Short mmCIF file of C-alpha atoms and ligand atoms in Angstrom, two decimals:
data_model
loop_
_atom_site.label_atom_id
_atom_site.label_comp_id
_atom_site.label_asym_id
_atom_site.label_seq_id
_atom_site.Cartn_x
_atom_site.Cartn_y
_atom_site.Cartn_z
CA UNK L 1208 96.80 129.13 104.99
CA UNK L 1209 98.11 127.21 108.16
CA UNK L 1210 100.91 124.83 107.62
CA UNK L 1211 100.14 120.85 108.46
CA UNK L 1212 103.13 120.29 110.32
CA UNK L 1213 102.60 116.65 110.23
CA UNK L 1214 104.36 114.09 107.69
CA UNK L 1215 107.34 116.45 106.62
CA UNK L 1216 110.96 115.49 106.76
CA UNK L 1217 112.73 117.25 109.57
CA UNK L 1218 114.94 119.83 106.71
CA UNK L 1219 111.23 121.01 106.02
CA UNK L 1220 109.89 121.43 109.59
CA UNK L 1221 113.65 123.00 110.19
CA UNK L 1222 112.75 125.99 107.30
CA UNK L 1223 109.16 126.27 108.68
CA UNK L 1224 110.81 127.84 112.18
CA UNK L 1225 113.31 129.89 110.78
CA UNK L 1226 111.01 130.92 108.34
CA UNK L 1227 109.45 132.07 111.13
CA UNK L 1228 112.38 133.68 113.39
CA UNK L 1229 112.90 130.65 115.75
CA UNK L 1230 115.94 128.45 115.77
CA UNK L 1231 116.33 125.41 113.91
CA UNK L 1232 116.19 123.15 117.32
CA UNK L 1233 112.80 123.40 117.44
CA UNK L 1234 112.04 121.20 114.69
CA UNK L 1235 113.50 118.09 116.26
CA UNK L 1236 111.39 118.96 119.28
CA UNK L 1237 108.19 119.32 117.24
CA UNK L 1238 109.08 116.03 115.91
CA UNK L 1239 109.80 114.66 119.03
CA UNK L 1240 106.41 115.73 119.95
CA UNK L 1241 104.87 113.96 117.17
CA UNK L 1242 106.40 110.74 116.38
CA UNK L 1243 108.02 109.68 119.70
CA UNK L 1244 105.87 111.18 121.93
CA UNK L 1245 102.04 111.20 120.40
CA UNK L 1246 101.37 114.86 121.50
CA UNK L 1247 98.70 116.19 118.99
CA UNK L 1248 98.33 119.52 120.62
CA UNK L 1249 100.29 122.47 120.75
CA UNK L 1250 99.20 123.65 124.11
CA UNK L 1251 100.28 120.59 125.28
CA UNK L 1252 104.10 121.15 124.08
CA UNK L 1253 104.83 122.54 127.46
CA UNK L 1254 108.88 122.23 126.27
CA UNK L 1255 108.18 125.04 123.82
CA UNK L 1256 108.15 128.97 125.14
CA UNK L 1257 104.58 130.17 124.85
CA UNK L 1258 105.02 132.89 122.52
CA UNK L 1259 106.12 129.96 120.25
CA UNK L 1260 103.02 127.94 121.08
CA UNK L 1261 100.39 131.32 120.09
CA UNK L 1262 102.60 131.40 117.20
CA UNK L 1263 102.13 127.61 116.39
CA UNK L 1264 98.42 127.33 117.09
CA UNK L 1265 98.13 130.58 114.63
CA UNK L 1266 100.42 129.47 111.79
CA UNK L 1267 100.32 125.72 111.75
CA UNK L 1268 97.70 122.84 112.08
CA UNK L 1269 98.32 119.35 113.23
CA UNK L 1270 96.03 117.39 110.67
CA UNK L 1271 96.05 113.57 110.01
CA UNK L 1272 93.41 110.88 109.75
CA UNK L 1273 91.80 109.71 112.23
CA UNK L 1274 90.39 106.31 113.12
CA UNK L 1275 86.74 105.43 112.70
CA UNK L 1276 86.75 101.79 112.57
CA UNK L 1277 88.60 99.07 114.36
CA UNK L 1278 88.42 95.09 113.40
CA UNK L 1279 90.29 92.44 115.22
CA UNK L 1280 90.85 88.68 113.61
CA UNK L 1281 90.02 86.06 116.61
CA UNK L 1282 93.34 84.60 116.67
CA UNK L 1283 94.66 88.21 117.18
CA UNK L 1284 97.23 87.79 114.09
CA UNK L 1285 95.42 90.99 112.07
CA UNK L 1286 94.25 94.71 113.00
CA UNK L 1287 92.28 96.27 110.57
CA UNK L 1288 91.68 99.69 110.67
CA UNK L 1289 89.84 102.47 108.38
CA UNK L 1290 90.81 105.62 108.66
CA UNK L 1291 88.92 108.96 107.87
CA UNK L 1292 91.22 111.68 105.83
CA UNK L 1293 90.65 115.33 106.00
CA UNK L 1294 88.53 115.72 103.02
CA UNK L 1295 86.32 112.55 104.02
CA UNK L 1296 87.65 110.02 102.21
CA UNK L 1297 88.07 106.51 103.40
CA UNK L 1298 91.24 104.14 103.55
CA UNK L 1299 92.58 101.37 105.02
CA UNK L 1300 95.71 99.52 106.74
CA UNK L 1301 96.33 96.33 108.17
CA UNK L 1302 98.91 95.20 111.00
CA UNK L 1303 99.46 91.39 110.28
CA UNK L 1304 101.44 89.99 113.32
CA UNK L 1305 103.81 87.74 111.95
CA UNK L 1306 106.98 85.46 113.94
CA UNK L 1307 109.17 88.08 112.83
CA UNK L 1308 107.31 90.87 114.03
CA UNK L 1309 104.73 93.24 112.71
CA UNK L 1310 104.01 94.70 109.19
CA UNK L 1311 101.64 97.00 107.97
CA UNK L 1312 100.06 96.83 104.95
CA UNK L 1313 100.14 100.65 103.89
CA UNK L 1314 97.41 102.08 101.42
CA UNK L 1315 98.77 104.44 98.85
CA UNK L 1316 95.57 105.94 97.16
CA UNK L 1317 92.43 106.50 97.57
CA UNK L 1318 90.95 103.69 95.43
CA UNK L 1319 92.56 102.52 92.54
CA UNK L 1320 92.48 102.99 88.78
CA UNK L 1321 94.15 99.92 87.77
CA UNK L 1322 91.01 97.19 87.41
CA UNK L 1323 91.74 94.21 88.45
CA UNK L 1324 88.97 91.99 87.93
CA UNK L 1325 89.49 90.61 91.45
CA UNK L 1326 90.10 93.33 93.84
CA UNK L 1327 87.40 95.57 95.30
CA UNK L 1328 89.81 98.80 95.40
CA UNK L 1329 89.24 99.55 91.88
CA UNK L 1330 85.50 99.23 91.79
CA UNK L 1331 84.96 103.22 91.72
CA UNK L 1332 88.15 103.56 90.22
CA UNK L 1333 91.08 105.83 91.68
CA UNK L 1334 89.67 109.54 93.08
CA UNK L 1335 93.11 111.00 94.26
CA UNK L 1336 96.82 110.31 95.69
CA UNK L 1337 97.57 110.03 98.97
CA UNK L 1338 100.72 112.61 100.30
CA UNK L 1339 103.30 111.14 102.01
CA UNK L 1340 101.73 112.23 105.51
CA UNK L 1341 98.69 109.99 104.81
CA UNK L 1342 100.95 106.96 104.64
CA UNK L 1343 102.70 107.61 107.50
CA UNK L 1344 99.79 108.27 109.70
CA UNK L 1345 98.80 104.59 108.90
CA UNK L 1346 101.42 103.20 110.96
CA UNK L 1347 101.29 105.98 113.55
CA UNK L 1348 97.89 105.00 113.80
CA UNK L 1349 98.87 101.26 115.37
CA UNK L 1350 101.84 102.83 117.08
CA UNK L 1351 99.76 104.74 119.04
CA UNK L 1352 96.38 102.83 119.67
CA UNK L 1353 98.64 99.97 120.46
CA UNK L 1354 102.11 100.76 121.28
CA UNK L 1355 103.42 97.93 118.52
CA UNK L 1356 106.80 98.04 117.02
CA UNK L 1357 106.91 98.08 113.23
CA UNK L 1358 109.44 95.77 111.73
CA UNK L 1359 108.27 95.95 108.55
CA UNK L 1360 106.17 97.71 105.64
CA UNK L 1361 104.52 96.64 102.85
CA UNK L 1362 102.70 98.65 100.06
CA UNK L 1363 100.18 96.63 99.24
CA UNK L 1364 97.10 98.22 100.46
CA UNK L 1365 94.50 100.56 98.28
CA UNK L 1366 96.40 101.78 95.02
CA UNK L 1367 99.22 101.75 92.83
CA UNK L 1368 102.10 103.12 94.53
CA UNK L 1369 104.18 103.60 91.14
CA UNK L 1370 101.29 105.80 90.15
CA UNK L 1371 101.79 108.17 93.28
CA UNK L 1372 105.73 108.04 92.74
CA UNK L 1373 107.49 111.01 94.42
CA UNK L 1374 104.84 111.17 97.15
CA UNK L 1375 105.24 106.87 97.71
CA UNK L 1376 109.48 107.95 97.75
CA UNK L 1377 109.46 110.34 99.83
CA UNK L 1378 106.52 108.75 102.48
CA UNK L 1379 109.81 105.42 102.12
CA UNK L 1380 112.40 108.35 102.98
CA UNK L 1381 109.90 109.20 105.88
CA UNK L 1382 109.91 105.66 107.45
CA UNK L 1383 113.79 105.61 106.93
CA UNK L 1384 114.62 108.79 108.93
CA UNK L 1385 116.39 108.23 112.11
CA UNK L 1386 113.85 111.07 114.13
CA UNK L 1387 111.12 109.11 112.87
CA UNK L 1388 110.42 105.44 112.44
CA UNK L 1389 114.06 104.98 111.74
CA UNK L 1390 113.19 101.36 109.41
CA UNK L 1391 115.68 99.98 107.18
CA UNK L 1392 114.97 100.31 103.75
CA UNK L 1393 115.16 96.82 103.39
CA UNK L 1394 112.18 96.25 105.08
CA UNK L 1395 110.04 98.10 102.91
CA UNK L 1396 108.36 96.48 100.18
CA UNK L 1397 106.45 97.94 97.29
CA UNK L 1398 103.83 96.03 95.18
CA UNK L 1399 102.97 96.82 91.74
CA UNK L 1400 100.95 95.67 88.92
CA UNK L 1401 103.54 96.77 86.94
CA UNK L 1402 104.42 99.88 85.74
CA UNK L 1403 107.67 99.21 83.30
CA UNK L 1404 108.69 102.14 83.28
CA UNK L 1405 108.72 103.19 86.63
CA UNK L 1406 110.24 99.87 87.90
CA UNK L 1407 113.73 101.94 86.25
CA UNK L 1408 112.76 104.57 87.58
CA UNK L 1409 112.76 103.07 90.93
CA UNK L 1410 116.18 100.54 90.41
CA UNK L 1411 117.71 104.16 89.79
CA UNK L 1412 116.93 105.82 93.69
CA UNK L 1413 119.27 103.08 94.81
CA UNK L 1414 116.86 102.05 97.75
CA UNK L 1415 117.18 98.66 98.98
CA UNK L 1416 113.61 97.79 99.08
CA UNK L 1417 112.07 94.55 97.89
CA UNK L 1418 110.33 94.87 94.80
CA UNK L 1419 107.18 92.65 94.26
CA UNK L 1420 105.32 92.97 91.02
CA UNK L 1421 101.62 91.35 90.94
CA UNK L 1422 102.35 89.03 87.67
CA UNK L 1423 99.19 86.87 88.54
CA UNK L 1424 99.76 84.78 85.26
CA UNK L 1425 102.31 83.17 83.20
CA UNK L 1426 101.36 84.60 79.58
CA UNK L 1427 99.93 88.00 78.49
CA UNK L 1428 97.05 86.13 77.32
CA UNK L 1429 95.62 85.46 80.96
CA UNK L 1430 96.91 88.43 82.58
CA UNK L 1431 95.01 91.39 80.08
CA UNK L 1432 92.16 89.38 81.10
CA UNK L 1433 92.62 89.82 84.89
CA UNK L 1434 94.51 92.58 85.14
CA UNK L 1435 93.14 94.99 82.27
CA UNK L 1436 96.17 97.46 82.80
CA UNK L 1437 98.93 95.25 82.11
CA UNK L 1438 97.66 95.52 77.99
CA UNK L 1439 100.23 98.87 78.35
CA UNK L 1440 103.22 96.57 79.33
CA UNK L 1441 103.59 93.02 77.75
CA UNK L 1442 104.69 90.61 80.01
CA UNK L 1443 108.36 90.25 78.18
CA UNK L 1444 108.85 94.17 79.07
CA UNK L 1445 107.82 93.27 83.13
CA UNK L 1446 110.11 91.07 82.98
CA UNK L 1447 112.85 92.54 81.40
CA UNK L 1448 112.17 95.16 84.29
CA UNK L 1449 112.47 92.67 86.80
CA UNK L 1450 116.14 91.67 85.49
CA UNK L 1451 117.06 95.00 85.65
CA UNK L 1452 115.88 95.80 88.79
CA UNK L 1453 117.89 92.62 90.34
CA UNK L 1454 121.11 93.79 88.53
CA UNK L 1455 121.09 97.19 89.57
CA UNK L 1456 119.73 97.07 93.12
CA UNK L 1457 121.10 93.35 93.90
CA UNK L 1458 117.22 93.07 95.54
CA UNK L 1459 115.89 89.73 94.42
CA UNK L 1460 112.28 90.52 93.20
CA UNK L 1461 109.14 88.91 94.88
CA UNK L 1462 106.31 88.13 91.92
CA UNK L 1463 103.03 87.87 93.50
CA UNK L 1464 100.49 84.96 91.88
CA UNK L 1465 97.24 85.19 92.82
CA UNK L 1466 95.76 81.24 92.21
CA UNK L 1467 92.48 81.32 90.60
CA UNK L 1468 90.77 78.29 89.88
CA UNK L 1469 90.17 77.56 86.45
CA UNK L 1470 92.13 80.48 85.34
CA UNK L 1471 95.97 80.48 85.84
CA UNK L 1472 96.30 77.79 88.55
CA UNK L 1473 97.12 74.57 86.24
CA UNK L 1474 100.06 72.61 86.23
CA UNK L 1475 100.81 73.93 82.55
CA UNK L 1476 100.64 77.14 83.97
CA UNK L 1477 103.26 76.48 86.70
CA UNK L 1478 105.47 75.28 83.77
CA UNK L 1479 105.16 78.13 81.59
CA UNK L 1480 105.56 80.89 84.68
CA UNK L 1481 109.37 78.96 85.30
CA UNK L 1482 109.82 79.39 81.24
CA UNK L 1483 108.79 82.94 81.18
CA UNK L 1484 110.95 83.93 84.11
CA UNK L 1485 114.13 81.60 83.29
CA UNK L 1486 117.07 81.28 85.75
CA UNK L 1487 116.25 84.58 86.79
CA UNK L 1488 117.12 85.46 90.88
CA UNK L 1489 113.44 85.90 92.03
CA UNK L 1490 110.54 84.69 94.42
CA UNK L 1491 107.25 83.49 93.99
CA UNK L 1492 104.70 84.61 96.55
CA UNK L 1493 101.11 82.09 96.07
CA UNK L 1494 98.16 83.74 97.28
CA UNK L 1495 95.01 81.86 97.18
CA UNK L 1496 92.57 84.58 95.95
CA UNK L 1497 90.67 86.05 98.47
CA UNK L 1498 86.96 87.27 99.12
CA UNK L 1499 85.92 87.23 95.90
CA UNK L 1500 82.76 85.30 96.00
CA UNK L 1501 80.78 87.92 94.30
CA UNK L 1502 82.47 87.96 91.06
CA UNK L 1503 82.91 84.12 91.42
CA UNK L 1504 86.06 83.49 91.58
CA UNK L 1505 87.76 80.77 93.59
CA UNK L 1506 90.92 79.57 95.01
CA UNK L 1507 91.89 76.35 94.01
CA UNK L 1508 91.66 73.54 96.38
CA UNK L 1509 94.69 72.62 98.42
CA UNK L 1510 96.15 69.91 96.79
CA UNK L 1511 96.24 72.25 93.36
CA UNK L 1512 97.57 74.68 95.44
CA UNK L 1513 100.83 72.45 96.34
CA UNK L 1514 101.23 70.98 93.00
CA UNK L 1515 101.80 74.89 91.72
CA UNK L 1516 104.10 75.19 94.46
CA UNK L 1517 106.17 72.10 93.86
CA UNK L 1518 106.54 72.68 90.20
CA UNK L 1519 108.18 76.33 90.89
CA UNK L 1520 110.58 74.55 93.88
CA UNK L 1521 111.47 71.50 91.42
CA UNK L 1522 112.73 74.37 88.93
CA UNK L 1523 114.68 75.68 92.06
CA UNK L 1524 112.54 78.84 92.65
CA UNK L 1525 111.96 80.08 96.17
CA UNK L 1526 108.50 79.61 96.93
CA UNK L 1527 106.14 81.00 99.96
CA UNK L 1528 101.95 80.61 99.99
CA UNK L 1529 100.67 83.31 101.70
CA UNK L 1530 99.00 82.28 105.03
CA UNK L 1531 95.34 83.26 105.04
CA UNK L 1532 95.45 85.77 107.38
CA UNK L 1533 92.70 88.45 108.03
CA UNK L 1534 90.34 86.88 105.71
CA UNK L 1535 87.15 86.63 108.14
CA UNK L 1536 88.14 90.47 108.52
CA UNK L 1537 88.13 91.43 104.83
CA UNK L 1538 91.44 91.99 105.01
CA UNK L 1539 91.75 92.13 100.95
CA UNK L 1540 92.60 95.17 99.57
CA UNK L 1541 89.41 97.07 100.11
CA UNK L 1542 86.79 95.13 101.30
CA UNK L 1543 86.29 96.57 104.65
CA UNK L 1544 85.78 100.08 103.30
CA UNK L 1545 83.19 98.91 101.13
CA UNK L 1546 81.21 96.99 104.11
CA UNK L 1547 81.49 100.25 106.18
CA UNK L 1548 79.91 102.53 103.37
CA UNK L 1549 77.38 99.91 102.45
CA UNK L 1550 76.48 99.81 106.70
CA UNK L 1551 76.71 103.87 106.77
CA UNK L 1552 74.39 104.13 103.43
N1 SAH W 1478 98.53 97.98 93.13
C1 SAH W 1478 99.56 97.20 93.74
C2 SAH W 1478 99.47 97.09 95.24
C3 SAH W 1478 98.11 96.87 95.85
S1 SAH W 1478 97.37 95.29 95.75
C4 SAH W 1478 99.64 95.84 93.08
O1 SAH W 1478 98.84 95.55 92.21
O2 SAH W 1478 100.54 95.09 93.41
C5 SAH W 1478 98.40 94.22 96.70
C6 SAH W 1478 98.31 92.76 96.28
O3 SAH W 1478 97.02 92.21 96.66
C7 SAH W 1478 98.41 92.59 94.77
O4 SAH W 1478 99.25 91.51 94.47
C8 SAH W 1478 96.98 92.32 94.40
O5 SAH W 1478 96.90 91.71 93.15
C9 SAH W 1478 96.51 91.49 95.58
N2 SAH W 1478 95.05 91.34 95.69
C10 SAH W 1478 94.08 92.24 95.40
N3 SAH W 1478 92.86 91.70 95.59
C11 SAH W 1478 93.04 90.43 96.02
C12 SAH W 1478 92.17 89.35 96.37
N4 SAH W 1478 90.86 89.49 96.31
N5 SAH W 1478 92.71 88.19 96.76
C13 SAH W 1478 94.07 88.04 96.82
N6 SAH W 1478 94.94 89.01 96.51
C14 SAH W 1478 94.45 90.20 96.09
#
């Protein structure tokens, strides 16, 4: 079988040639090729000999996703695309232009198997993991349709990235590497609904990533409701997690609220989030839920919105509300995938 020379760190690429009786060099000119230069065909790598080229083209394939859909916000502040993987299966990523640069929101599965009643991921549940070259095509995928700089990544597209641990790891050590994308680890953030015992897994790589859980209420109660998965991990363990987290990595940990109206977005609920997470270092993240008129559910209106917010901030938390962006795009986690197979049915 021919080797995908795409999405491996250089050590790999380096065996693959002298594996093959050519000298180690060659591998940081192959990934030249790839990630500085955007040359997807060997015959085209007019650097390498041509014996080395026959022997590429016969040994080794260049195979990532490809594009098939492209969505633009109007204000030009979001890129949506879907991408196409080998085997057929659909994902997406989104470039959200911010003041501080650009971020992409990176998928990590193909759907999801986690259920939460809000997010249109899940609705087929999860059908496989994505390898670390998947993710990393994502933001080659901007790089090269639109020459952007990546300041940032976030995984918070399809999936739950603590379920597809070593391959979420290494796609982070992948973004890190100074031949590739060369991004500080402390732009990286990873979103998860929760996974207890993977959050020590993770404080134990000694990464300096942000870690944002998905909390999305303030007692077990509400949350089993919304997010069926969290019944494995009671809210007190998340937590606990969290602290631990923040005292071995020194990262302050994001928790992500989605408001819901009529579900966790009272001012009792405000109070009982600050006594659930205590004088702990963290930061709250609002986001008014998004796209989710089919199931009916709503955010709340904005005044509701900044009472939430001003409860958290008078019990000295760091708040932010997430800015609306990509909505008229269905930039939520998986709604343009779903409009594209319902259009292509
Ligand atoms: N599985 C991970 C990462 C993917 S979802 C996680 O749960 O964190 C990324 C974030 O988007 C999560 O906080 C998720 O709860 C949120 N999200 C999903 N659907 C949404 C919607 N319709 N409106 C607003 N936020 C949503």
């Amino acid at each position: 079988m021919k080797w995908n020379v795409w999405g491996h760190p250089l050590k790999e690429t380096e065996q693959f040639f002298q594996e093959g009786g050519f000298p180690r060099f060659r591998a940081k000119q192959l990934h030249d090729y790839l990630y500085k230069r955007y040359v997807y065909d060997f015959a085209q790598m007019t650097q390498f000999p041509a014996a080395m080229r026959d022997w590429l083209s016969e040994n080794a394939v260049i195979e990532k996703p490809e594009v098939v859909r492209q969505q633009h916000s109007s204000n030009g502040d979001t890129i949506k695309l879907l991408l196409r993987l080998s085997d057929g299966s659909l994902i997406e990523t989104v470039c959200m232009k911010h003041d501080y640069g650009n971020s992409i929101c990176v998928s990590t599965q193909v759907g999801c198997a986690m259920g939460c009643i809000f997010c249109a991921s899940t609705r087929k549940g999860m059908e496989r993991n994505l390898t670390p070259g998947e993710m990393l095509a994502q933001i080659y995928a901007f790089r090269m349709l639109y020459q952007i700089p990546v300041h940032s990544i976030v995984l918070m597209g399809s999936g739950e990235p603590l379920q597809n641990y070593e391959n979420v790891l290494q796609f982070m050590h992948l973004c890190h590497a100074p031949d590739g994308l060369n991004l500080s680890y402390r732009g990286m953030t990873l979103s998860t609904c929760g996974i207890a015992p993977a959050i020590y897994q993770l404080a134990d790589e000694k990464i300096p990533i942000t870690l944002a859980i998905s909390l999305h209420a303030p007692n077990d109660e509400i949350r089993n409701r919304i997010l069926p998965s969290s019944r494995k991990y009671p809210i007190q363990t998340l937590i606990d997690a969290a602290r631990h987290y923040f005292n071995v990595t020194g990262r302050r940990v994001t928790f992500e609220y989605i408001l819901i109206k009529g579900i966790n977005a009272e001012r009792t609920h405000a109070e009982e989030l600050c006594r659930l997470v205590g004088d702990m270092s963290c930061h709250f993240n609002l986001i008014p839920i998004n796209g989710t008129e089919h199931i009916q559910l709503y955010p709340p209106d904005h005044q509701a919105i900044e009472r939430f917010s001003q409860i958290l901030e008078k019990h000295g938390k760091s708040v932010t509300v997430r800015r609306q962006m990509g909505d008229e795009i269905q930039a939520a986690c998986g709604q343009l995938k779903r409009r594209y197979l319902k259009d292509n049915s």
